[in-house]
């Protein structure tokens, strides 16, 4: 960029910023009830009233613990960045836990059937796209752990998302048919020391995307373990789960760039 | 960031930009002769006179073709970004080629002996650090292909670099002793379809860094092949070499962020 162009951009940005100069973040949140058959789900919708008008929308899918404060916090961080964010519920109202056995049970109930898994995930995308503040041509999904696998399932189902971002997701390899469905660009944040995901799985995941010519990028963070984006990762008493501040900061930054790229 | 902070940053940036408003890039270049024993080398030093004072310095190491226009161009791009850049010569004055056999011969003459390889690479770092415009506390090295392996050798030799960046480098795995020497942060840009580097090598490369607790990140670009940053990659008639505009743009952007991070 030439300096002339930079200064024009900066001048515009400055004027806009001055307009908002007195405005701090005005994050609003809303519980949204929806149903998947007989199962009542409750998601957490959020946006920032400091911004005006329609904006891109982003689905946030929780870790295997269920829709908890961590997922809601990530959605609110996205709201502050200028997006509408919808932290979906993949388990059912109030179903979140700190116990690994319970989390595993709920997760496996969903993942056991791909159609169920995809259908419930897509319900959340649908709600987001229909929201008055969302520019439905510009939507994406991010997910953590089980949520990272879930956003891949959205892509495998051919969801109309510009991009999906998996943070220490379990990287389910796509079947050939699934890979062909993918419309979204894919960004994966993966810890090199993530003991939950064998190297063969990572390789198979990548190979399936390559075979279908998908636009994808995987960032491997050296030394980072499973759950590396969650400051509370170490408190669950599960070996192999640990926070990594550097990987967290870098992956969140990369995600922001990626969102800027896919939404331009 | 609050809007107050954003507008202060923008105001400062705007004032700086307006100061340079009339200034276009003023890239200067200088051929620098140096010697490695009896071998006369000639590197390409470059900086942008639009900036004032000392600035971080970056070594650029060429592909196996030798110091050619591509490496010089990358150095000049770094100069425009505000760095002093030194495109080193790993072969000897005038030694660059478009023939794979010749490139391979020259490359193997250097890589056959690790001590030779590292010594010659470090000569280039030394020249950069001693330059009047360089803040010697803030230096880094980037390299392409053979050059990517070379910057890793600099790190393995314990060079005082804040960071090294390998673009489609051959990823030589560090020995335990080499890995322990590393002071630099490591950024690797790798094409998922790079047929020159087997998966086992990539894994060994990563494992060696993990074992030593090195700060590293590897970005894998889906579908990108060897040489993906070079627009001329496909013209050499070598199977498996191909330009990838998306991977090029993303890896250059990531490098810039990384440099900002390590130099702050």
Short mmCIF file of C-alpha atoms in Angstrom, two decimals:
data_model
loop_
_atom_site.label_atom_id
_atom_site.label_comp_id
_atom_site.label_asym_id
_atom_site.label_seq_id
_atom_site.Cartn_x
_atom_site.Cartn_y
_atom_site.Cartn_z
CA UNK A 1 0.00 0.00 0.00
CA UNK A 2 1.31 3.48 -0.81
CA UNK A 3 1.40 6.00 1.94
CA UNK A 4 -1.17 8.10 0.13
CA UNK A 5 -3.58 5.22 0.23
CA UNK A 6 -2.65 4.41 3.80
CA UNK A 7 -3.33 7.95 4.92
CA UNK A 8 -6.69 8.02 3.15
CA UNK A 9 -7.67 4.78 4.83
CA UNK A 10 -6.41 6.05 8.16
CA UNK A 11 -8.23 9.35 7.80
CA UNK A 12 -11.48 7.53 7.12
CA UNK A 13 -10.88 5.13 9.95
CA UNK A 14 -9.97 7.96 12.28
CA UNK A 15 -13.15 9.85 11.47
CA UNK A 16 -15.17 6.71 12.07
CA UNK A 17 -13.32 6.06 15.29
CA UNK A 18 -13.88 9.61 16.49
CA UNK A 19 -17.55 9.15 15.77
CA UNK A 20 -17.52 6.26 18.17
CA UNK A 21 -14.98 7.90 20.43
CA UNK A 22 -17.19 7.98 23.45
CA UNK A 23 -18.68 4.55 22.71
CA UNK A 24 -17.43 1.60 24.63
CA UNK A 25 -18.46 -1.90 23.75
CA UNK A 26 -22.19 -2.39 24.17
CA UNK A 27 -22.44 -6.13 24.01
CA UNK A 28 -25.97 -7.48 24.10
CA UNK A 29 -26.86 -11.08 24.68
CA UNK A 30 -30.02 -13.07 24.17
CA UNK A 31 -30.95 -16.62 25.06
CA UNK A 32 -32.49 -18.29 22.03
CA UNK A 33 -34.60 -21.39 22.45
CA UNK A 34 -34.95 -23.77 19.56
CA UNK A 35 -35.80 -27.37 18.99
CA UNK A 36 -34.33 -30.38 17.34
CA UNK A 37 -37.28 -32.72 17.26
CA UNK A 38 -38.17 -33.27 20.91
CA UNK A 39 -34.95 -31.86 22.24
CA UNK A 40 -35.09 -28.30 23.51
CA UNK A 41 -31.90 -26.40 22.90
CA UNK A 42 -30.88 -22.98 24.13
CA UNK A 43 -28.19 -20.96 22.46
CA UNK A 44 -26.54 -17.64 23.32
CA UNK A 45 -26.85 -14.92 20.71
CA UNK A 46 -24.71 -11.84 21.02
CA UNK A 47 -23.85 -8.63 19.17
CA UNK A 48 -22.45 -5.18 19.98
CA UNK A 49 -24.79 -2.20 19.70
CA UNK A 50 -21.83 0.07 19.16
CA UNK A 51 -22.00 -0.99 15.50
CA UNK A 52 -24.73 -0.16 13.03
CA UNK A 53 -26.51 -2.33 10.55
CA UNK A 54 -26.11 -5.79 9.17
CA UNK A 55 -22.85 -7.56 9.77
CA UNK A 56 -21.33 -11.00 9.23
CA UNK A 57 -22.56 -13.76 11.51
CA UNK A 58 -20.50 -16.44 13.22
CA UNK A 59 -21.66 -19.63 14.88
CA UNK A 60 -19.60 -20.73 17.88
CA UNK A 61 -19.67 -24.40 18.83
CA UNK A 62 -18.71 -25.40 22.34
CA UNK A 63 -16.22 -27.96 23.59
CA UNK A 64 -17.44 -31.35 24.73
CA UNK A 65 -18.33 -29.81 28.11
CA UNK A 66 -21.46 -28.29 26.55
CA UNK A 67 -22.53 -24.67 26.10
CA UNK A 68 -20.79 -23.01 29.04
CA UNK A 69 -19.21 -19.67 29.92
CA UNK A 70 -16.16 -20.35 27.79
CA UNK A 71 -18.14 -20.69 24.57
CA UNK A 72 -20.32 -17.72 25.50
CA UNK A 73 -17.22 -15.65 26.21
CA UNK A 74 -15.77 -16.46 22.78
CA UNK A 75 -19.07 -15.44 21.17
CA UNK A 76 -18.98 -12.14 23.05
CA UNK A 77 -15.40 -11.54 21.93
CA UNK A 78 -16.61 -11.96 18.36
CA UNK A 79 -19.47 -9.55 19.05
CA UNK A 80 -16.95 -6.94 20.22
CA UNK A 81 -15.07 -7.43 16.96
CA UNK A 82 -18.21 -6.45 15.06
CA UNK A 83 -19.91 -9.75 14.31
CA UNK A 84 -23.19 -11.29 15.36
CA UNK A 85 -22.19 -14.46 17.14
CA UNK A 86 -24.40 -17.38 18.07
CA UNK A 87 -23.05 -19.85 20.58
CA UNK A 88 -25.16 -22.90 19.74
CA UNK A 89 -26.30 -25.69 22.00
CA UNK A 90 -25.52 -29.19 20.79
CA UNK A 91 -26.78 -31.04 23.88
CA UNK A 92 -29.93 -29.48 25.37
CA UNK A 93 -30.94 -26.72 27.75
CA UNK A 94 -28.69 -26.51 30.75
CA UNK A 95 -26.57 -29.46 29.68
CA UNK A 96 -23.02 -28.52 30.48
CA UNK A 97 -20.61 -30.19 32.84
CA UNK A 98 -17.08 -30.26 34.21
CA UNK A 99 -17.00 -34.04 34.39
CA UNK A 100 -15.27 -35.82 31.58
CA UNK A 101 -17.45 -38.93 31.75
CA UNK A 102 -20.64 -36.91 31.40
CA UNK A 103 -19.18 -34.77 28.62
CA UNK A 104 -18.07 -37.89 26.76
CA UNK A 105 -21.52 -39.46 27.05
CA UNK A 106 -23.34 -36.42 25.73
CA UNK A 107 -20.81 -35.95 22.96
CA UNK A 108 -21.00 -39.53 21.81
CA UNK A 109 -24.80 -39.42 21.76
CA UNK A 110 -24.52 -36.71 19.13
CA UNK A 111 -21.55 -37.88 17.15
CA UNK A 112 -22.74 -41.48 16.92
CA UNK A 113 -25.00 -40.53 14.05
CA UNK A 114 -23.61 -38.17 11.43
CA UNK A 115 -27.06 -37.14 10.21
CA UNK A 116 -28.15 -36.19 13.72
CA UNK A 117 -24.89 -34.39 14.32
CA UNK A 118 -25.08 -32.40 11.12
CA UNK A 119 -28.76 -31.65 11.41
CA UNK A 120 -28.48 -30.21 14.88
CA UNK A 121 -25.42 -28.19 13.91
CA UNK A 122 -27.16 -26.77 10.85
CA UNK A 123 -30.15 -25.68 12.93
CA UNK A 124 -27.83 -23.29 14.68
CA UNK A 125 -26.47 -21.97 11.39
CA UNK A 126 -30.03 -21.43 10.21
CA UNK A 127 -30.97 -19.36 13.23
CA UNK A 128 -27.93 -17.19 12.75
CA UNK A 129 -28.57 -16.63 9.05
CA UNK A 130 -32.15 -15.55 9.68
CA UNK A 131 -31.29 -12.97 12.33
CA UNK A 132 -32.16 -9.42 11.35
CA UNK A 133 -28.64 -8.14 12.01
CA UNK A 134 -26.89 -10.84 10.01
CA UNK A 135 -25.70 -10.46 6.44
CA UNK A 136 -26.58 -13.99 5.46
CA UNK A 137 -24.12 -13.94 2.57
CA UNK A 138 -21.32 -13.61 5.08
CA UNK A 139 -21.42 -16.27 7.73
CA UNK A 140 -18.84 -18.56 9.27
CA UNK A 141 -18.47 -21.00 12.13
CA UNK A 142 -15.79 -21.55 14.72
CA UNK A 143 -15.59 -24.43 17.15
CA UNK A 144 -13.49 -25.81 19.96
CA UNK A 145 -12.59 -29.45 20.45
CA UNK A 146 -15.86 -31.32 19.79
CA UNK A 147 -17.02 -27.97 18.42
CA UNK A 148 -14.13 -27.98 15.99
CA UNK A 149 -15.26 -31.35 14.68
CA UNK A 150 -18.80 -29.98 14.51
CA UNK A 151 -17.90 -27.05 12.29
CA UNK A 152 -16.19 -29.54 9.97
CA UNK A 153 -19.47 -31.51 9.88
CA UNK A 154 -21.24 -28.30 8.87
CA UNK A 155 -18.78 -27.95 6.01
CA UNK A 156 -19.14 -31.64 5.12
CA UNK A 157 -22.90 -31.10 4.93
CA UNK A 158 -22.33 -28.34 2.39
CA UNK A 159 -23.41 -25.50 4.67
CA UNK A 160 -23.38 -22.07 3.03
CA UNK A 161 -20.58 -20.74 5.18
CA UNK A 162 -17.68 -18.67 3.87
CA UNK A 163 -15.36 -20.34 6.33
CA UNK A 164 -15.01 -22.66 9.28
CA UNK A 165 -12.37 -22.52 11.98
CA UNK A 166 -11.46 -25.50 14.12
CA UNK A 167 -9.55 -24.88 17.37
CA UNK A 168 -8.01 -28.09 18.72
CA UNK A 169 -10.82 -29.95 16.99
CA UNK A 170 -10.80 -33.70 16.63
CA UNK A 171 -10.35 -33.48 12.86
CA UNK A 172 -12.73 -36.14 11.57
CA UNK A 173 -11.48 -37.02 8.08
CA UNK A 174 -14.09 -36.35 5.36
CA UNK A 175 -15.40 -39.11 3.20
CA UNK A 176 -15.00 -38.44 -0.50
CA UNK A 177 -18.63 -37.36 -0.77
CA UNK A 178 -18.37 -35.12 2.27
CA UNK A 179 -15.22 -33.44 1.01
CA UNK A 180 -16.90 -32.69 -2.31
CA UNK A 181 -19.70 -30.86 -0.47
CA UNK A 182 -17.40 -28.36 1.15
CA UNK A 183 -18.01 -24.75 0.13
CA UNK A 184 -16.25 -23.11 3.03
CA UNK A 185 -12.60 -22.20 3.37
CA UNK A 186 -11.12 -24.12 6.26
CA UNK A 187 -8.74 -22.92 8.97
CA UNK A 188 -7.48 -25.38 11.55
CA UNK A 189 -5.55 -24.54 14.71
CA UNK A 190 -3.85 -27.65 16.07
CA UNK A 191 -1.43 -28.30 18.90
CA UNK A 192 1.62 -30.35 17.98
CA UNK A 193 1.43 -32.03 21.39
CA UNK A 194 -2.30 -32.80 21.17
CA UNK A 195 -2.29 -36.37 22.39
CA UNK A 196 -5.96 -36.92 21.61
CA UNK A 197 -5.47 -36.82 17.86
CA UNK A 198 -3.09 -39.34 16.33
CA UNK A 199 -0.79 -38.25 13.52
CA UNK A 200 -2.52 -40.66 11.13
CA UNK A 201 -5.82 -38.92 11.73
CA UNK A 202 -4.30 -35.53 11.03
CA UNK A 203 -2.79 -36.88 7.82
CA UNK A 204 -6.06 -38.49 6.71
CA UNK A 205 -7.94 -35.27 7.49
CA UNK A 206 -5.53 -33.26 5.34
CA UNK A 207 -5.45 -35.78 2.51
CA UNK A 208 -9.23 -35.80 2.19
CA UNK A 209 -9.31 -32.03 1.84
CA UNK A 210 -6.46 -32.04 -0.68
CA UNK A 211 -8.16 -34.67 -2.79
CA UNK A 212 -11.23 -32.45 -3.12
CA UNK A 213 -9.26 -29.26 -3.78
CA UNK A 214 -10.58 -27.52 -0.68
CA UNK A 215 -9.11 -24.17 0.35
CA UNK A 216 -7.60 -25.08 3.70
CA UNK A 217 -4.84 -24.11 6.07
CA UNK A 218 -3.67 -25.84 9.21
CA UNK A 219 -1.56 -24.02 11.76
CA UNK A 220 0.37 -26.31 14.07
CA UNK A 221 1.44 -24.69 17.32
CA UNK A 222 4.58 -26.26 18.73
CA UNK A 223 4.13 -27.77 22.16
CA UNK A 224 0.47 -26.89 22.46
CA UNK A 225 -1.80 -29.57 23.84
CA UNK A 226 -5.51 -30.28 23.54
CA UNK A 227 -7.73 -27.46 24.74
CA UNK A 228 -4.92 -24.93 24.33
CA UNK A 229 -7.25 -21.95 23.84
CA UNK A 230 -9.05 -22.38 27.16
CA UNK A 231 -7.42 -20.77 30.21
CA UNK A 232 -9.26 -23.31 32.36
CA UNK A 233 -8.08 -26.30 30.35
CA UNK A 234 -5.88 -27.56 33.15
CA UNK A 235 -8.51 -27.45 35.87
CA UNK A 236 -10.56 -30.41 34.75
CA UNK A 237 -8.02 -32.92 35.98
CA UNK A 238 -7.63 -34.46 32.56
CA UNK A 239 -4.14 -35.32 31.49
CA UNK A 240 -3.23 -33.79 28.17
CA UNK A 241 -5.48 -30.75 28.47
CA UNK A 242 -3.53 -27.56 28.93
CA UNK A 243 -3.73 -23.88 28.15
CA UNK A 244 -1.08 -22.32 25.91
CA UNK A 245 -1.14 -18.53 25.95
CA UNK A 246 1.07 -18.11 22.89
CA UNK A 247 -0.93 -20.55 20.78
CA UNK A 248 -4.16 -18.98 22.03
CA UNK A 249 -3.08 -15.47 21.09
CA UNK A 250 -1.68 -16.51 17.69
CA UNK A 251 -4.66 -18.64 16.74
CA UNK A 252 -7.16 -15.96 17.69
CA UNK A 253 -5.19 -13.43 15.68
CA UNK A 254 -4.99 -15.74 12.68
CA UNK A 255 -8.73 -16.35 12.91
CA UNK A 256 -9.38 -12.62 12.77
CA UNK A 257 -7.26 -12.28 9.64
CA UNK A 258 -8.99 -15.28 8.11
CA UNK A 259 -12.44 -13.84 8.83
CA UNK A 260 -11.37 -10.56 7.27
CA UNK A 261 -10.19 -12.47 4.21
CA UNK A 262 -13.30 -14.59 3.71
CA UNK A 263 -15.70 -11.76 4.39
CA UNK A 264 -14.16 -9.17 2.12
CA UNK B 1 -9.14 -2.37 21.99
CA UNK B 2 -11.44 0.41 23.08
CA UNK B 3 -12.35 3.01 20.56
CA UNK B 4 -10.51 5.63 22.56
CA UNK B 5 -7.34 3.65 22.19
CA UNK B 6 -8.05 2.91 18.56
CA UNK B 7 -8.51 6.59 17.78
CA UNK B 8 -5.31 7.54 19.58
CA UNK B 9 -3.42 4.90 17.64
CA UNK B 10 -5.05 6.00 14.42
CA UNK B 11 -4.31 9.67 15.09
CA UNK B 12 -0.66 8.88 15.66
CA UNK B 13 -0.53 6.66 12.61
CA UNK B 14 -2.30 9.26 10.52
CA UNK B 15 0.15 11.95 11.55
CA UNK B 16 3.04 9.65 10.72
CA UNK B 17 1.46 8.74 7.42
CA UNK B 18 0.88 12.38 6.53
CA UNK B 19 4.52 13.03 7.30
CA UNK B 20 5.41 10.45 4.68
CA UNK B 21 2.50 11.38 2.50
CA UNK B 22 4.61 12.57 -0.36
CA UNK B 23 7.28 9.91 0.19
CA UNK B 24 7.24 6.90 -2.01
CA UNK B 25 9.52 3.95 -1.39
CA UNK B 26 13.19 4.85 -1.79
CA UNK B 27 14.74 1.45 -1.91
CA UNK B 28 18.52 1.39 -2.04
CA UNK B 29 20.59 -1.63 -2.88
CA UNK B 30 24.24 -2.43 -2.50
CA UNK B 31 26.32 -5.37 -3.64
CA UNK B 32 28.39 -6.62 -0.72
CA UNK B 33 31.45 -8.77 -1.35
CA UNK B 34 32.63 -11.08 1.36
CA UNK B 35 34.67 -14.22 1.68
CA UNK B 36 34.37 -17.65 3.08
CA UNK B 37 37.95 -18.82 3.02
CA UNK B 38 38.93 -18.77 -0.65
CA UNK B 39 35.39 -18.46 -1.91
CA UNK B 40 34.26 -14.98 -2.92
CA UNK B 41 30.62 -14.35 -2.19
CA UNK B 42 28.47 -11.41 -3.18
CA UNK B 43 25.28 -10.56 -1.40
CA UNK B 44 22.58 -7.96 -2.03
CA UNK B 45 21.97 -5.50 0.79
CA UNK B 46 18.89 -3.33 0.67
CA UNK B 47 17.00 -0.75 2.75
CA UNK B 48 14.48 2.02 2.17
CA UNK B 49 15.64 5.61 2.71
CA UNK B 50 12.08 6.66 3.39
CA UNK B 51 12.65 5.47 6.96
CA UNK B 52 14.97 7.01 9.53
CA UNK B 53 17.46 5.42 11.85
CA UNK B 54 18.29 1.94 12.94
CA UNK B 55 15.83 -0.80 12.18
CA UNK B 56 15.61 -4.58 12.46
CA UNK B 57 17.68 -6.56 9.98
CA UNK B 58 16.66 -9.67 8.06
CA UNK B 59 18.81 -12.14 6.20
CA UNK B 60 17.22 -13.65 3.09
CA UNK B 61 18.52 -16.99 1.88
CA UNK B 62 17.91 -18.01 -1.70
CA UNK B 63 16.45 -21.16 -3.18
CA UNK B 64 18.73 -23.84 -4.55
CA UNK B 65 18.99 -21.85 -7.79
CA UNK B 66 21.44 -19.45 -6.08
CA UNK B 67 21.20 -15.72 -5.37
CA UNK B 68 18.95 -14.56 -8.20
CA UNK B 69 16.32 -11.92 -8.84
CA UNK B 70 13.71 -13.77 -6.80
CA UNK B 71 15.74 -13.62 -3.59
CA UNK B 72 16.75 -10.03 -4.29
CA UNK B 73 13.13 -9.10 -4.85
CA UNK B 74 12.09 -10.61 -1.53
CA UNK B 75 14.85 -8.64 0.20
CA UNK B 76 13.61 -5.45 -1.44
CA UNK B 77 10.05 -6.20 -0.33
CA UNK B 78 11.38 -6.43 3.23
CA UNK B 79 13.22 -3.15 2.76
CA UNK B 80 9.95 -1.49 1.76
CA UNK B 81 8.39 -2.82 4.94
CA UNK B 82 11.02 -0.97 6.96
CA UNK B 83 13.78 -3.53 7.46
CA UNK B 84 17.36 -3.76 6.35
CA UNK B 85 17.50 -6.93 4.32
CA UNK B 86 20.55 -8.85 3.21
CA UNK B 87 20.11 -11.43 0.50
CA UNK B 88 23.15 -13.62 1.13
CA UNK B 89 25.16 -15.68 -1.30
CA UNK B 90 25.64 -19.31 -0.37
CA UNK B 91 27.42 -20.38 -3.57
CA UNK B 92 29.80 -17.72 -4.90
CA UNK B 93 29.76 -14.62 -7.07
CA UNK B 94 27.53 -15.01 -10.08
CA UNK B 95 26.59 -18.57 -9.26
CA UNK B 96 22.92 -18.85 -10.01
CA UNK B 97 21.20 -21.07 -12.52
CA UNK B 98 17.89 -22.26 -13.92
CA UNK B 99 19.12 -25.81 -14.39
CA UNK B 100 18.14 -28.29 -11.75
CA UNK B 101 21.26 -30.42 -12.10
CA UNK B 102 23.55 -27.45 -11.55
CA UNK B 103 21.49 -26.17 -8.65
CA UNK B 104 21.55 -29.59 -7.05
CA UNK B 105 25.32 -29.85 -7.41
CA UNK B 106 26.01 -26.48 -5.84
CA UNK B 107 23.51 -27.11 -3.08
CA UNK B 108 24.94 -30.49 -2.20
CA UNK B 109 28.47 -29.09 -2.08
CA UNK B 110 27.32 -26.83 0.74
CA UNK B 111 24.95 -29.09 2.59
CA UNK B 112 27.30 -32.07 2.57
CA UNK B 113 29.17 -30.58 5.52
CA UNK B 114 27.09 -29.06 8.29
CA UNK B 115 29.97 -26.99 9.63
CA UNK B 116 30.63 -25.45 6.21
CA UNK B 117 26.94 -24.88 5.69
CA UNK B 118 26.46 -23.17 9.04
CA UNK B 119 29.67 -21.18 8.86
CA UNK B 120 28.86 -19.68 5.48
CA UNK B 121 25.30 -18.92 6.56
CA UNK B 122 26.49 -17.22 9.75
CA UNK B 123 28.90 -15.00 7.78
CA UNK B 124 25.87 -13.42 6.19
CA UNK B 125 24.18 -12.90 9.55
CA UNK B 126 27.36 -11.26 10.81
CA UNK B 127 27.48 -8.79 7.95
CA UNK B 128 23.88 -7.83 8.56
CA UNK B 129 24.34 -7.35 12.30
CA UNK B 130 27.34 -5.07 11.79
CA UNK B 131 25.59 -2.76 9.35
CA UNK B 132 25.19 0.80 10.59
CA UNK B 133 21.44 0.83 9.97
CA UNK B 134 20.76 -2.45 11.75
CA UNK B 135 19.57 -2.75 15.32
CA UNK B 136 21.63 -5.83 16.05
CA UNK B 137 19.36 -6.82 18.92
CA UNK B 138 16.57 -7.31 16.40
CA UNK B 139 17.53 -9.59 13.56
CA UNK B 140 15.88 -12.50 11.83
CA UNK B 141 16.33 -14.71 8.80
CA UNK B 142 13.97 -15.95 6.14
CA UNK B 143 14.74 -18.54 3.50
CA UNK B 144 13.19 -20.35 0.58
CA UNK B 145 13.58 -24.04 -0.18
CA UNK B 146 17.32 -24.72 0.37
CA UNK B 147 17.29 -21.29 1.99
CA UNK B 148 14.59 -22.45 4.38
CA UNK B 149 16.84 -25.31 5.45
CA UNK B 150 19.70 -22.83 5.76
CA UNK B 151 17.88 -20.57 8.19
CA UNK B 152 17.16 -23.64 10.29
CA UNK B 153 20.91 -24.37 10.28
CA UNK B 154 21.49 -20.83 11.55
CA UNK B 155 19.11 -21.55 14.38
CA UNK B 156 20.73 -24.94 15.01
CA UNK B 157 24.08 -23.16 15.29
CA UNK B 158 22.62 -20.96 18.02
CA UNK B 159 22.62 -17.76 15.96
CA UNK B 160 21.45 -14.67 17.84
CA UNK B 161 18.33 -14.25 15.77
CA UNK B 162 14.92 -13.39 17.20
CA UNK B 163 13.28 -15.58 14.60
CA UNK B 164 13.70 -17.66 11.48
CA UNK B 165 11.14 -18.23 8.76
CA UNK B 166 11.27 -21.19 6.40
CA UNK B 167 9.22 -21.02 3.19
CA UNK B 168 8.85 -24.46 1.58
CA UNK B 169 12.15 -25.36 3.20
CA UNK B 170 13.41 -28.91 3.30
CA UNK B 171 12.98 -29.12 7.07
CA UNK B 172 16.16 -30.89 8.20
CA UNK B 173 15.34 -32.39 11.61
CA UNK B 174 17.58 -31.07 14.37
CA UNK B 175 19.80 -33.36 16.34
CA UNK B 176 19.25 -33.12 20.08
CA UNK B 177 22.30 -30.89 20.47
CA UNK B 178 21.22 -28.66 17.59
CA UNK B 179 17.72 -28.28 18.94
CA UNK B 180 19.08 -27.22 22.32
CA UNK B 181 21.05 -24.43 20.66
CA UNK B 182 18.01 -22.76 19.20
CA UNK B 183 17.37 -19.24 20.48
CA UNK B 184 15.09 -18.11 17.69
CA UNK B 185 11.36 -18.48 17.37
CA UNK B 186 10.58 -20.60 14.35
CA UNK B 187 7.91 -20.07 11.70
CA UNK B 188 7.53 -22.62 8.94
CA UNK B 189 5.39 -22.28 5.82
CA UNK B 190 4.84 -25.67 4.22
CA UNK B 191 2.74 -26.90 1.30
CA UNK B 192 0.60 -29.93 2.05
CA UNK B 193 1.33 -31.20 -1.46
CA UNK B 194 5.08 -30.66 -1.27
CA UNK B 195 6.28 -33.93 -2.73
CA UNK B 196 9.93 -33.22 -1.95
CA UNK B 197 9.49 -33.57 1.78
CA UNK B 198 8.14 -36.87 3.10
CA UNK B 199 5.65 -36.83 5.95
CA UNK B 200 8.13 -38.66 8.17
CA UNK B 201 10.63 -35.85 7.75
CA UNK B 202 8.04 -33.25 8.67
CA UNK B 203 7.14 -35.27 11.75
CA UNK B 204 10.77 -35.72 12.78
CA UNK B 205 11.41 -32.02 12.26
CA UNK B 206 8.50 -31.12 14.53
CA UNK B 207 9.33 -33.71 17.17
CA UNK B 208 12.90 -32.45 17.53
CA UNK B 209 11.66 -28.91 18.15
CA UNK B 210 9.03 -30.09 20.63
CA UNK B 211 11.56 -32.12 22.55
CA UNK B 212 13.67 -29.02 23.10
CA UNK B 213 10.75 -26.75 23.96
CA UNK B 214 11.34 -24.46 21.03
CA UNK B 215 8.79 -21.74 20.21
CA UNK B 216 7.65 -22.88 16.79
CA UNK B 217 4.68 -22.74 14.47
CA UNK B 218 4.13 -24.54 11.19
CA UNK B 219 1.51 -23.37 8.76
CA UNK B 220 0.45 -26.02 6.26
CA UNK B 221 -1.16 -24.62 3.12
CA UNK B 222 -3.58 -27.07 1.56
CA UNK B 223 -2.70 -28.09 -1.98
CA UNK B 224 0.44 -25.98 -2.17
CA UNK B 225 3.47 -27.61 -3.70
CA UNK B 226 7.18 -27.03 -3.41
CA UNK B 227 8.29 -23.54 -4.37
CA UNK B 228 4.80 -22.17 -3.81
CA UNK B 229 5.97 -18.61 -3.08
CA UNK B 230 7.75 -18.15 -6.40
CA UNK B 231 5.63 -16.98 -9.34
CA UNK B 232 8.19 -18.58 -11.65
CA UNK B 233 8.15 -21.92 -9.88
CA UNK B 234 6.45 -23.66 -12.79
CA UNK B 235 8.85 -22.46 -15.47
CA UNK B 236 11.82 -24.59 -14.55
CA UNK B 237 10.28 -27.74 -15.98
CA UNK B 238 10.50 -29.58 -12.69
CA UNK B 239 7.54 -31.66 -11.70
CA UNK B 240 6.19 -30.77 -8.30
CA UNK B 241 7.26 -27.12 -8.36
CA UNK B 242 4.33 -24.77 -8.61
CA UNK B 243 3.27 -21.30 -7.56
CA UNK B 244 0.27 -20.92 -5.25
CA UNK B 245 -0.97 -17.36 -5.01
CA UNK B 246 -3.15 -17.94 -1.95
CA UNK B 247 -0.41 -19.68 -0.01
CA UNK B 248 2.06 -17.02 -1.09
CA UNK B 249 -0.14 -14.17 0.10
CA UNK B 250 -1.05 -15.84 3.37
CA UNK B 251 2.50 -16.91 4.21
CA UNK B 252 3.90 -13.46 3.49
CA UNK B 253 1.21 -11.92 5.66
CA UNK B 254 1.87 -14.38 8.47
CA UNK B 255 5.59 -13.65 8.24
CA UNK B 256 4.91 -9.95 8.67
CA UNK B 257 2.85 -10.58 11.79
CA UNK B 258 5.52 -12.91 13.12
CA UNK B 259 8.26 -10.33 12.55
CA UNK B 260 6.14 -7.73 14.34
CA UNK B 261 5.74 -10.13 17.23
CA UNK B 262 9.39 -11.10 17.60
CA UNK B 263 10.68 -7.56 17.16
CA UNK B 264 8.36 -5.84 19.61
#
